[in-house]
PDB file of C-alpha atoms and ligand atoms in Angstrom:
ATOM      1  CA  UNK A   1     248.922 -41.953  29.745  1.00  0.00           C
ATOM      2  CA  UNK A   2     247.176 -45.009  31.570  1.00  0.00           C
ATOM      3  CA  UNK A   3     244.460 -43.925  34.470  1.00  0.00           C
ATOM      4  CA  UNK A   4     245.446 -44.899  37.728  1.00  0.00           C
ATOM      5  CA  UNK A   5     242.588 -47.324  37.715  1.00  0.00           C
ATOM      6  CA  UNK A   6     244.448 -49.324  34.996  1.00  0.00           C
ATOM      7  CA  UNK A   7     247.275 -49.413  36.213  1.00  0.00           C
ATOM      8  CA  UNK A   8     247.827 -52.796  37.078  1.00  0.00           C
ATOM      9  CA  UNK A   9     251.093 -55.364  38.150  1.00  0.00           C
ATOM     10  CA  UNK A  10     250.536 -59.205  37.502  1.00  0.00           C
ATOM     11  CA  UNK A  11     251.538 -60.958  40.517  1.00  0.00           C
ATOM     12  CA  UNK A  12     254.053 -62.971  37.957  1.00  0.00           C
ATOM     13  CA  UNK A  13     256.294 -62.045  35.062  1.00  0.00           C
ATOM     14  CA  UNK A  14     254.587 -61.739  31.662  1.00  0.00           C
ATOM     15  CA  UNK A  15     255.102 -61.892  27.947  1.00  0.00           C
ATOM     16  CA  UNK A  16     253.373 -60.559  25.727  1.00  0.00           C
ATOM     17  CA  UNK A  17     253.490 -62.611  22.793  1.00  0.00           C
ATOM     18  CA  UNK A  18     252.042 -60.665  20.109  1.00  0.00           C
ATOM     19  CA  UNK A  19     252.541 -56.182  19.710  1.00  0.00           C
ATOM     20  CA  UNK A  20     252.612 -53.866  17.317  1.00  0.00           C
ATOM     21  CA  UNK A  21     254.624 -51.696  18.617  1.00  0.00           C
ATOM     22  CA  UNK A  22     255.777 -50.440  15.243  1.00  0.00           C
ATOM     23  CA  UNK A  23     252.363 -49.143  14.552  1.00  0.00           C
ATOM     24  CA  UNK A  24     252.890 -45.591  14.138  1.00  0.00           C
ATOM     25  CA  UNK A  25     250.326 -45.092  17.299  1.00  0.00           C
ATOM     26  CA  UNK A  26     253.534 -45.703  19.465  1.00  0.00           C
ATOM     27  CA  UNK A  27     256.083 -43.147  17.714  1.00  0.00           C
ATOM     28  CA  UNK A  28     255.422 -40.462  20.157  1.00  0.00           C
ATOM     29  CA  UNK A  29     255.426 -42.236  23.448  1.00  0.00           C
ATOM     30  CA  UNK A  30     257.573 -45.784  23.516  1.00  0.00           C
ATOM     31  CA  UNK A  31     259.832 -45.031  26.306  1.00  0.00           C
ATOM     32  CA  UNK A  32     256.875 -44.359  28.169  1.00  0.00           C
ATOM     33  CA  UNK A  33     255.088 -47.482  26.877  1.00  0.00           C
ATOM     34  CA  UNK A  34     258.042 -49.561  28.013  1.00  0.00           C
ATOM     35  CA  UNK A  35     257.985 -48.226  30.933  1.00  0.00           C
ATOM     36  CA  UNK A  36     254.356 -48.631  31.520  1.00  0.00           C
ATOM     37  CA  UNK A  37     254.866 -52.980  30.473  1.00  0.00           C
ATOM     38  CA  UNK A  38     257.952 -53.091  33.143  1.00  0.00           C
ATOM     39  CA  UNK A  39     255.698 -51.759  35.609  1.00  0.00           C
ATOM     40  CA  UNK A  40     252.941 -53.796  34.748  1.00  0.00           C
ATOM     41  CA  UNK A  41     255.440 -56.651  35.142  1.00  0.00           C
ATOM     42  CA  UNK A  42     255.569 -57.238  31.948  1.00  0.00           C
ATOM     43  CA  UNK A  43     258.955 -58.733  31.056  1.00  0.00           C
ATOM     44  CA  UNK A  44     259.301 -59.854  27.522  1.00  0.00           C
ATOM     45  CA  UNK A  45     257.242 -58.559  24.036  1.00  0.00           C
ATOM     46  CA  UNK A  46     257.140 -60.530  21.028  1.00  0.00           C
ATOM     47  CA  UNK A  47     256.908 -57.594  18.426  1.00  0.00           C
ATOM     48  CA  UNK A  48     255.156 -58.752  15.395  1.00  0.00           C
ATOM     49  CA  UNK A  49     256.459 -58.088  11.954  1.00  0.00           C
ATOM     50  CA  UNK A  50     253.506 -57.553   9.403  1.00  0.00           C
ATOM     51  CA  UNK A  51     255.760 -57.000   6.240  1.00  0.00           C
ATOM     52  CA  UNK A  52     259.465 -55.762   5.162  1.00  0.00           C
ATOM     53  CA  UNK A  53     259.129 -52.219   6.875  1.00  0.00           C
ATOM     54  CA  UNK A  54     257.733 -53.288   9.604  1.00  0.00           C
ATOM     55  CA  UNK A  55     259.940 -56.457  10.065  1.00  0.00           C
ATOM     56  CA  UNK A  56     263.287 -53.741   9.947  1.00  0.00           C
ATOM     57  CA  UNK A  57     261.050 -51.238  11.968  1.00  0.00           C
ATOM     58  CA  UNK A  58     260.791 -54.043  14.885  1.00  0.00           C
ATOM     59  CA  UNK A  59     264.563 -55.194  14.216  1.00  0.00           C
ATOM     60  CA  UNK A  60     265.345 -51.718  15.051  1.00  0.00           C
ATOM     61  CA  UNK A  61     263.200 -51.580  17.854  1.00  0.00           C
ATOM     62  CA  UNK A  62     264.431 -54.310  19.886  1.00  0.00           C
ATOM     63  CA  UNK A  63     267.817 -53.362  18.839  1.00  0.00           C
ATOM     64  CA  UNK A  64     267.344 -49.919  21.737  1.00  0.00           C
ATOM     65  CA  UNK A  65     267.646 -50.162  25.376  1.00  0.00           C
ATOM     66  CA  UNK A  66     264.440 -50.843  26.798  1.00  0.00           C
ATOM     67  CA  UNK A  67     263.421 -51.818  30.203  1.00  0.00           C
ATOM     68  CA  UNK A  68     261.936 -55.016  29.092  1.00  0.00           C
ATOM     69  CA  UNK A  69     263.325 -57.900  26.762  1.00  0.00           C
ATOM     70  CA  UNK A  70     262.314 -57.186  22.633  1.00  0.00           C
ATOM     71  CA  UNK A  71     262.041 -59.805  20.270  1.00  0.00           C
ATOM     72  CA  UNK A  72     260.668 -60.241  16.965  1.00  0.00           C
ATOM     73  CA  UNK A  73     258.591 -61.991  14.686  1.00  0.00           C
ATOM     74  CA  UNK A  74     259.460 -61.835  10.641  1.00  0.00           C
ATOM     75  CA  UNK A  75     256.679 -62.795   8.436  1.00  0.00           C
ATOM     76  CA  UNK A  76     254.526 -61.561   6.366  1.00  0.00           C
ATOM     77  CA  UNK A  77     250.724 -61.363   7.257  1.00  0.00           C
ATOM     78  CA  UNK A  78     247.844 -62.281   4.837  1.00  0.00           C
ATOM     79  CA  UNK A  79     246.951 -59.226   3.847  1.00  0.00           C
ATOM     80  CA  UNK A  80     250.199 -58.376   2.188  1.00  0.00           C
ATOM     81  CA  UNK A  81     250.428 -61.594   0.604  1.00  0.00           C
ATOM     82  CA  UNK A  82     250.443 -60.221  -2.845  1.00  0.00           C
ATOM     83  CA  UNK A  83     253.115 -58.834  -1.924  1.00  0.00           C
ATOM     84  CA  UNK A  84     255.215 -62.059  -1.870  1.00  0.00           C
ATOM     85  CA  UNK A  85     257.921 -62.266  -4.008  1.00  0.00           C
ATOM     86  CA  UNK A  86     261.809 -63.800  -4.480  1.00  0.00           C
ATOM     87  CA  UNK A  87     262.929 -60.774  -3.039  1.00  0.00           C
ATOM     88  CA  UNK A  88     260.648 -60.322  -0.072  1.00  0.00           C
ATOM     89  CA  UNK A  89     261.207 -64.111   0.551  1.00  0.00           C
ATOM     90  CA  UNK A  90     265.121 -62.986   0.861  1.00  0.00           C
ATOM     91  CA  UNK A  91     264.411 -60.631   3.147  1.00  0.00           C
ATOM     92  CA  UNK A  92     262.758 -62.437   5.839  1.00  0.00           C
ATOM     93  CA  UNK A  93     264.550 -65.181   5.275  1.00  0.00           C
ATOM     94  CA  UNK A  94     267.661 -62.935   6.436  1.00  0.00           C
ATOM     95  CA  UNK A  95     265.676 -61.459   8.500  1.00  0.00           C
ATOM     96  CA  UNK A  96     265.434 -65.039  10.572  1.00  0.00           C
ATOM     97  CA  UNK A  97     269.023 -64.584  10.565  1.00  0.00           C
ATOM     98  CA  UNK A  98     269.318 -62.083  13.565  1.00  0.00           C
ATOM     99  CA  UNK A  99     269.324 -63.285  17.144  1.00  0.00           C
ATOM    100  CA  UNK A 100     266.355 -60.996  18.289  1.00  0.00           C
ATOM    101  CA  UNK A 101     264.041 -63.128  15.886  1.00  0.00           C
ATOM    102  CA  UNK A 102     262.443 -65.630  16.994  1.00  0.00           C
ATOM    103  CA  UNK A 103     259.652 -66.916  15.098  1.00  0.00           C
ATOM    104  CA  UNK A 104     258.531 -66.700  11.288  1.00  0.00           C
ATOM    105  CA  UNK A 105     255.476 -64.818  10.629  1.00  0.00           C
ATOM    106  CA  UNK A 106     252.853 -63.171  11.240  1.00  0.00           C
ATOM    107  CA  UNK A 107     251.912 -65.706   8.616  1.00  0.00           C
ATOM    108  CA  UNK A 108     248.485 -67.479   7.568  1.00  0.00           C
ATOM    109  CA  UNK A 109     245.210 -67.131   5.900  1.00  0.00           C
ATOM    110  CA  UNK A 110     242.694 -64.374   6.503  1.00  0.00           C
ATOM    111  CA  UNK A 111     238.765 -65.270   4.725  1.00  0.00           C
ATOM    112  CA  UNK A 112     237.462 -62.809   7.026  1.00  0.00           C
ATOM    113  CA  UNK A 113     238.724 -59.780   5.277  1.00  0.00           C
ATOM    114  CA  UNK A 114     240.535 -61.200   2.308  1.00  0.00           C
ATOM    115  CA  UNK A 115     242.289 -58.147   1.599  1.00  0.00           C
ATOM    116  CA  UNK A 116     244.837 -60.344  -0.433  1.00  0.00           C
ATOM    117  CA  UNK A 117     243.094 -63.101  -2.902  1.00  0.00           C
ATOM    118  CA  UNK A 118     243.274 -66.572  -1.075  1.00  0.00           C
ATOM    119  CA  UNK A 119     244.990 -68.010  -3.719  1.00  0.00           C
ATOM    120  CA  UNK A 120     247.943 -65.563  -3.258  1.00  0.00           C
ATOM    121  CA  UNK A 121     247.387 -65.526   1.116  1.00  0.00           C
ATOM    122  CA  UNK A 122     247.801 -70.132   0.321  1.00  0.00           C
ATOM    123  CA  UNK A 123     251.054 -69.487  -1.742  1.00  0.00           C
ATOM    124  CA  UNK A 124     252.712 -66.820   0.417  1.00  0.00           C
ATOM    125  CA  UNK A 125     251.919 -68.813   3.737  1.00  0.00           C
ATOM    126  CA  UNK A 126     253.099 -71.996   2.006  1.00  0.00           C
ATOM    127  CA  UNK A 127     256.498 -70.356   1.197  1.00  0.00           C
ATOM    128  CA  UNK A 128     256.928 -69.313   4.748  1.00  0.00           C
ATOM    129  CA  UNK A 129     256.030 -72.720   5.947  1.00  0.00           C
ATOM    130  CA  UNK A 130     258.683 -73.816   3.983  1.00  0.00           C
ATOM    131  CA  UNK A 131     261.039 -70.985   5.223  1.00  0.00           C
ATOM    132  CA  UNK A 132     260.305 -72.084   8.989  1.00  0.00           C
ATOM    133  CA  UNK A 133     261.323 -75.770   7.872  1.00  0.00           C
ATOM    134  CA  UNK A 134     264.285 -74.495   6.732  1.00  0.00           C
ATOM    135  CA  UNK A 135     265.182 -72.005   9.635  1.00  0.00           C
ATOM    136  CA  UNK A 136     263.941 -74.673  12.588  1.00  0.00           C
ATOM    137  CA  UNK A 137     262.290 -71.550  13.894  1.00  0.00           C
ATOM    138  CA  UNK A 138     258.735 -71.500  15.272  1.00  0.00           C
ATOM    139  CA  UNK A 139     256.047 -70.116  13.199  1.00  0.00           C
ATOM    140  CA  UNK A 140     253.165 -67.252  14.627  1.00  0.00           C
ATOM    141  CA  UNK A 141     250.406 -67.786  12.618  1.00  0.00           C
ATOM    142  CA  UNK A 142     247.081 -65.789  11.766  1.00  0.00           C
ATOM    143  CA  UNK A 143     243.976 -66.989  10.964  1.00  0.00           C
ATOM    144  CA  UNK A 144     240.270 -65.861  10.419  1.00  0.00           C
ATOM    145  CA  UNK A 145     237.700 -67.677   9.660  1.00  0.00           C
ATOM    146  CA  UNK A 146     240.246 -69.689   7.786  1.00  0.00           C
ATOM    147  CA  UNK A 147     240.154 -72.279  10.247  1.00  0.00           C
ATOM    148  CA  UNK A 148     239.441 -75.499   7.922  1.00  0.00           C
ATOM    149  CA  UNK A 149     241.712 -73.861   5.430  1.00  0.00           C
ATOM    150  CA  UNK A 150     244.403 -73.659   7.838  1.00  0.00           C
ATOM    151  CA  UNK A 151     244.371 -77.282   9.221  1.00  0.00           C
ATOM    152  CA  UNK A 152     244.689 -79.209   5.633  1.00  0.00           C
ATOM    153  CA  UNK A 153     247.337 -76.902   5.110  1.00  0.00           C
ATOM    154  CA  UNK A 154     249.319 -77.629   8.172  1.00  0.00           C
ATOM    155  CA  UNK A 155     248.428 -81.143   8.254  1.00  0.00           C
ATOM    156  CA  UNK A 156     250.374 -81.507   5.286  1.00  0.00           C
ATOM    157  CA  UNK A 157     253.335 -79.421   6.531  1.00  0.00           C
ATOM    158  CA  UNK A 158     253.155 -80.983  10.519  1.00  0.00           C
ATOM    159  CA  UNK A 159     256.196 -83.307  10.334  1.00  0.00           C
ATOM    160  CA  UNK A 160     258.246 -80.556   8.463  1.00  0.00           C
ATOM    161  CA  UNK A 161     257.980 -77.639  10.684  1.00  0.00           C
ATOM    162  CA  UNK A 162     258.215 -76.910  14.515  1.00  0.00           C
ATOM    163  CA  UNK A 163     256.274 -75.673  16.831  1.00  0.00           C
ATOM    164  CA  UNK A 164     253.663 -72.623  15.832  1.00  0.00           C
ATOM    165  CA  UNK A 165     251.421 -70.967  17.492  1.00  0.00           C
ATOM    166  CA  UNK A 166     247.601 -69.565  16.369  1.00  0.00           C
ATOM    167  CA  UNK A 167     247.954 -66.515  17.469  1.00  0.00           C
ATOM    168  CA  UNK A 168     244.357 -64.327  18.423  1.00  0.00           C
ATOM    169  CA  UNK A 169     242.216 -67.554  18.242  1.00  0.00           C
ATOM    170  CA  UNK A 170     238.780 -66.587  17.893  1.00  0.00           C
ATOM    171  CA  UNK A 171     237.315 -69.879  16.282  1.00  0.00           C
ATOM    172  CA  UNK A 172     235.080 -72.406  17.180  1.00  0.00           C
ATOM    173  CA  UNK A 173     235.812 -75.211  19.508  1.00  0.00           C
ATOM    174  CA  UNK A 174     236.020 -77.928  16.576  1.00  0.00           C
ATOM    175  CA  UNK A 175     238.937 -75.814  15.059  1.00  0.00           C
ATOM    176  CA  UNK A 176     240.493 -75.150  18.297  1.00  0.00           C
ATOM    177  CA  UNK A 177     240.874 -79.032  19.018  1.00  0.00           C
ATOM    178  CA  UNK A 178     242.213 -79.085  15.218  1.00  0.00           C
ATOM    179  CA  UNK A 179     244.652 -77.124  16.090  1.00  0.00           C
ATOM    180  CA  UNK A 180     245.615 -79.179  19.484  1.00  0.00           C
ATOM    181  CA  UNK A 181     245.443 -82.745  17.823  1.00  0.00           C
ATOM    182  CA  UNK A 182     248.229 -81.221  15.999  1.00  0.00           C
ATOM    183  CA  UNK A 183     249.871 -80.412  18.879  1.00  0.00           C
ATOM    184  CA  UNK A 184     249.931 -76.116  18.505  1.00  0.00           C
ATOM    185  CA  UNK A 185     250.043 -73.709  20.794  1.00  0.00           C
ATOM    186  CA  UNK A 186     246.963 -71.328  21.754  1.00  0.00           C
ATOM    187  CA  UNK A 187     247.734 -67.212  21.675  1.00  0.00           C
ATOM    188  CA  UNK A 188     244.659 -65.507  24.000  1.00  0.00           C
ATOM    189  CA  UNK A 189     244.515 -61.524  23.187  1.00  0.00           C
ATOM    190  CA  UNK A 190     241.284 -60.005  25.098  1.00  0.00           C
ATOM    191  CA  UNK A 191     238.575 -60.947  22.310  1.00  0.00           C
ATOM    192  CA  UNK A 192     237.798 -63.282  25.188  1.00  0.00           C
ATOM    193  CA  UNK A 193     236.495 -59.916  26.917  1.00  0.00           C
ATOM    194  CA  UNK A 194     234.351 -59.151  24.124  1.00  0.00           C
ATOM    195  CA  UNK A 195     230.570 -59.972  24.772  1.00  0.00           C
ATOM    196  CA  UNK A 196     229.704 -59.220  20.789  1.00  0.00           C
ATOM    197  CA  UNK A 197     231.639 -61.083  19.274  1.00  0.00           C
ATOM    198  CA  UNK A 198     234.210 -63.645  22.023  1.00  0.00           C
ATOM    199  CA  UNK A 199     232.307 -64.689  24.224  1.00  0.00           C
ATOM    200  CA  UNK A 200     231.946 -68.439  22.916  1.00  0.00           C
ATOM    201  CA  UNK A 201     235.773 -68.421  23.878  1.00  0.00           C
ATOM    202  CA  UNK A 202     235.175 -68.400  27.182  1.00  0.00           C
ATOM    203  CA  UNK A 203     233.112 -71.771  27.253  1.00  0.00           C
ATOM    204  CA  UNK A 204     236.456 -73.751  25.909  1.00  0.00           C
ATOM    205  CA  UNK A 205     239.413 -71.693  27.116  1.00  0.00           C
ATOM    206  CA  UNK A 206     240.040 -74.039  29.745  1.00  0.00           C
ATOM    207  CA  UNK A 207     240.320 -77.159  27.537  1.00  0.00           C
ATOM    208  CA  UNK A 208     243.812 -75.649  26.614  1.00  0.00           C
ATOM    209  CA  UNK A 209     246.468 -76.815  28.779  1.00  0.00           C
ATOM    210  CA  UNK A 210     248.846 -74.074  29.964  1.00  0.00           C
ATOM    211  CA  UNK A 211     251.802 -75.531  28.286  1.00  0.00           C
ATOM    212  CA  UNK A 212     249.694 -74.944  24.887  1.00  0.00           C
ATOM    213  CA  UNK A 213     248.442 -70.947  26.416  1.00  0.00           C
ATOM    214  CA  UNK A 214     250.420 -67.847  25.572  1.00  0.00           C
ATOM    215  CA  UNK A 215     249.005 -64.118  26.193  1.00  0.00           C
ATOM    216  CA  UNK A 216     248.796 -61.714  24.184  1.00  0.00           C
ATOM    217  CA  UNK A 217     247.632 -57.846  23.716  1.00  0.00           C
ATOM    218  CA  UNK A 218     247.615 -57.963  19.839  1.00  0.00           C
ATOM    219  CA  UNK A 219     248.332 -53.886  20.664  1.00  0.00           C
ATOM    220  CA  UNK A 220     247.219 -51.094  19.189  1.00  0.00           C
ATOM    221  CA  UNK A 221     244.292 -53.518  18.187  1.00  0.00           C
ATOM    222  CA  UNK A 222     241.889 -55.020  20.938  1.00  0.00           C
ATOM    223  CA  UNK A 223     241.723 -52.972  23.541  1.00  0.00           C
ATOM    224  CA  UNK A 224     239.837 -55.505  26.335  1.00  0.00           C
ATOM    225  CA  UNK A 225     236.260 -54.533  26.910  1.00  0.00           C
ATOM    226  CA  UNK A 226     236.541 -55.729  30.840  1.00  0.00           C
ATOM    227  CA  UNK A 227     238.961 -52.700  31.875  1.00  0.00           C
ATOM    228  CA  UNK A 228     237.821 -50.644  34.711  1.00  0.00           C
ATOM    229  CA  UNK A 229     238.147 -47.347  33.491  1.00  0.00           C
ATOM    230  CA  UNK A 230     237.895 -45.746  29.947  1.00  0.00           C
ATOM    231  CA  UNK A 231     240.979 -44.858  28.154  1.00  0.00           C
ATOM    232  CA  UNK A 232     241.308 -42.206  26.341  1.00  0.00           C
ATOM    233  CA  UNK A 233     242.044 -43.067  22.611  1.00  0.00           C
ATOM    234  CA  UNK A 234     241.091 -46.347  22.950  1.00  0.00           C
ATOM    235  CA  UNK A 235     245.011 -47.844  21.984  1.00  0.00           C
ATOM    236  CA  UNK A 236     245.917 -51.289  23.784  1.00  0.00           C
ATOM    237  CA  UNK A 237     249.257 -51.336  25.011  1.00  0.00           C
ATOM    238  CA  UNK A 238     251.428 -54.160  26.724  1.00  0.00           C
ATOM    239  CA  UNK A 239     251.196 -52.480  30.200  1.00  0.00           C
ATOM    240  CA  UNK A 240     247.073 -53.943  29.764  1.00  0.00           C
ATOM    241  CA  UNK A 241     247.950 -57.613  29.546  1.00  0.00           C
ATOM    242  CA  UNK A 242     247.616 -58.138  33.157  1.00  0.00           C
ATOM    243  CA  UNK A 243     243.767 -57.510  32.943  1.00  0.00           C
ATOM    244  CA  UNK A 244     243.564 -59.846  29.877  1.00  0.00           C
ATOM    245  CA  UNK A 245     245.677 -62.533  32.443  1.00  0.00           C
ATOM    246  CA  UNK A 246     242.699 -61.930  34.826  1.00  0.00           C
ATOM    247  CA  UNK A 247     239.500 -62.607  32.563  1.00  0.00           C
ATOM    248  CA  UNK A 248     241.134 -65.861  31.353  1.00  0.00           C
ATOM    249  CA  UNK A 249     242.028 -67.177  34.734  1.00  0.00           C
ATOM    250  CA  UNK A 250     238.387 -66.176  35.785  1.00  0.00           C
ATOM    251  CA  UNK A 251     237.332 -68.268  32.808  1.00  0.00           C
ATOM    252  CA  UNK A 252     239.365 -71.198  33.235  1.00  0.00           C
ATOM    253  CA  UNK A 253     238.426 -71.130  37.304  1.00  0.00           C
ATOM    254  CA  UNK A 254     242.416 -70.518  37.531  1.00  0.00           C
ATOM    255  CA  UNK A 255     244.388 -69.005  40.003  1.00  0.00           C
ATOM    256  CA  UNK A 256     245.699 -65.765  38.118  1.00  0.00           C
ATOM    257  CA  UNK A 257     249.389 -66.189  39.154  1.00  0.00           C
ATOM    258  CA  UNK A 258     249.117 -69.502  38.125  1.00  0.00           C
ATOM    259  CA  UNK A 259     248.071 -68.523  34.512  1.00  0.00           C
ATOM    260  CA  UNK A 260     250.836 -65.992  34.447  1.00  0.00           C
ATOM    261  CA  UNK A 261     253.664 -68.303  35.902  1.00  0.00           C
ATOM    262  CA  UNK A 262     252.499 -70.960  33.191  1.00  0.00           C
ATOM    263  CA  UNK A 263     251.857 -69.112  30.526  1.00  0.00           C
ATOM    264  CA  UNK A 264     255.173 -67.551  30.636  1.00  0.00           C
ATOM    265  CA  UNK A 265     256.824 -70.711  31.193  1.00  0.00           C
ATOM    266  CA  UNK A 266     255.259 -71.842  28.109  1.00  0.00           C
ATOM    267  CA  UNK A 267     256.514 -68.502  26.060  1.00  0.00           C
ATOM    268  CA  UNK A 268     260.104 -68.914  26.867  1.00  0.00           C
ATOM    269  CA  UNK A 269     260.331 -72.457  25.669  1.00  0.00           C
ATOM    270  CA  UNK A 270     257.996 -71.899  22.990  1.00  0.00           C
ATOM    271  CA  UNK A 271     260.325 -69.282  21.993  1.00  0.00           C
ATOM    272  CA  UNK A 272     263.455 -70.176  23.311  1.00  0.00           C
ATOM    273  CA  UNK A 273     264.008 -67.058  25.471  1.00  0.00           C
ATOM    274  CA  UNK A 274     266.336 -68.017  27.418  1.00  0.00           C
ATOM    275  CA  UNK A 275     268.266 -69.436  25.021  1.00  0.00           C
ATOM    276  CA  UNK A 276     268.201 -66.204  23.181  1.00  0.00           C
ATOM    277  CA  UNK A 277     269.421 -64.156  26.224  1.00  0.00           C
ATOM    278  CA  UNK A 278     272.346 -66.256  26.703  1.00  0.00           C
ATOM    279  CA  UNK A 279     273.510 -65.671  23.536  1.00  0.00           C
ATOM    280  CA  UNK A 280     272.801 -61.582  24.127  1.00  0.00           C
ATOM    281  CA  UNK A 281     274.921 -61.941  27.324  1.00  0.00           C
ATOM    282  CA  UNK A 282     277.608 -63.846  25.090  1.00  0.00           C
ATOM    283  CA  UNK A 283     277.831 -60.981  22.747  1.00  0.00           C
ATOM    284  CA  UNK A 284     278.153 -58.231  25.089  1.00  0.00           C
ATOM    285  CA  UNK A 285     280.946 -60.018  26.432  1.00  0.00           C
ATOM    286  CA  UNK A 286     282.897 -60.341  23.004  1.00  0.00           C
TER     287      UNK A 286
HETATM  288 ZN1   ZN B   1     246.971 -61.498  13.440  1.00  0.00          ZN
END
């Protein structure tokens, strides 16, 4: 259930590049989160796969009806990086096989938490580098407080891969232009809306171009601290990234639809989206 007070249409299609929606927060209600994102004029989710189950978990997913377009990510996130192995390396990279993925990862380095030793989080994000290389597919990467880590790393790696994306930035402003020398793109989740901890964000969020800006919710996690009402439960959910839309275009003294229309712009040929659809319509047709 979303309070009326949330509920909330952007003026312009949206996709939200980075959900959860396999986090088990979601089992009882999807339809009705679907629902909720189509209303919100929310057309596209990028559902991010964490590790093997949730990978086939999200393959599954996007394989349903659903009023809105599913993708997926297949990577496997720092914290499982000890995971990593010849089989697990198999898996996603048949995983990258299927025509509703469309990016490798959620892959990177995480020094914040280091729930995997960095040693292990360097060789498993290395090997899915190497996967994207191989695949041509973009990467979605992770990183915290990794952020001088990360950028020797892909230095190295820039002619061999695509694009990628750092998805949830929540560095500094050196990093971020790190990351836009090498010519990434920017995910923005509402840690912008956080006055503990994101608010430094907000000085340098404009000094991304729009054709480098994608949205995200980063759902179940990061519920935005700007909403207007209290929700019950405290779980983010796609149908909230129009208020997220909002406090960045307030930030970058942006016209909200103008942020949406760009931003979205940016996620379909950042993804290839449209490419992908084609391809869905050519297989229905078969
Ligand atoms: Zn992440």
């Amino acid at each position: 259930m979303l309070p009326d007070a949330l509920r909330f249409r952007s003026p312009s299609p949206l996709v939200d590049i980075g959900a959860n929606l396999t986090h088990e927060s979601f089992d009882r209600d999807m339809d009705d989160v679907l629902a909720r994102a189509h209303d919100a004029n929310v057309q596209a989710l990028v559902l991010t796969g964490t590790d093997r189950e949730h990978i086939d978990a999200a393959i599954a997913l996007a394989e349903r009806d659903s009023p809105v377009a599913l993708y997926v990510t297949a990577g496997v996130h720092p914290h499982h990086a000890t995971q990593w192995d010849t089989s697990l390396a198999a898996h996603v990279g048949h995983a990258l096989t299927h025509p509703k993925v469309v990016a490798v990862g959620e892959c990177g380095l995480d020094f914040n938490r280091d729930f995997s030793p960095r040693q292990a989080q360097v060789q498993a994000f290395e090997a899915q580098l190497e996967l994207a290389a191989a695949s041509g597919k973009p990467l979605f990467l992770h990183e915290r407080d990794a952020g001088h880590e990360m950028l020797e790393i892909l230095k190295t790696w820039r002619d061999d891969i695509g694009d990628a994306v750092v998805h949830c930035f929540t560095g500094e402003r050196k990093t971020l232009y790190g990351y836009l020398d090498l010519d990434l793109h920017i995910g923005q989740t509402g840690w912008l809306c956080d006055e503990r901890r994101g608010h430094h964000l907000r000085e340098f969020i404009k000094d991304i171009p729009l054709n480098r800006l994608m949205v995200e919710t980063d759902c179940p996690y990061l519920l935005p601290r700007n909403l207007p009402a209290k929700l019950k439960g405290r779980r983010h959910e796609p149908a909230l990234l129009p208020w997220i839309v909002r406090e960045i275009a307030a930030c970058r003294h942006d016209d909200e639809e103008n942020v949406a229309r760009e931003t979205t712009r940016t996620a379909q040929r950042f993804f290839n989206l449209d490419a992908l659809s084609d391809q869905q319509g050519a297989r229905t047709d078969d």
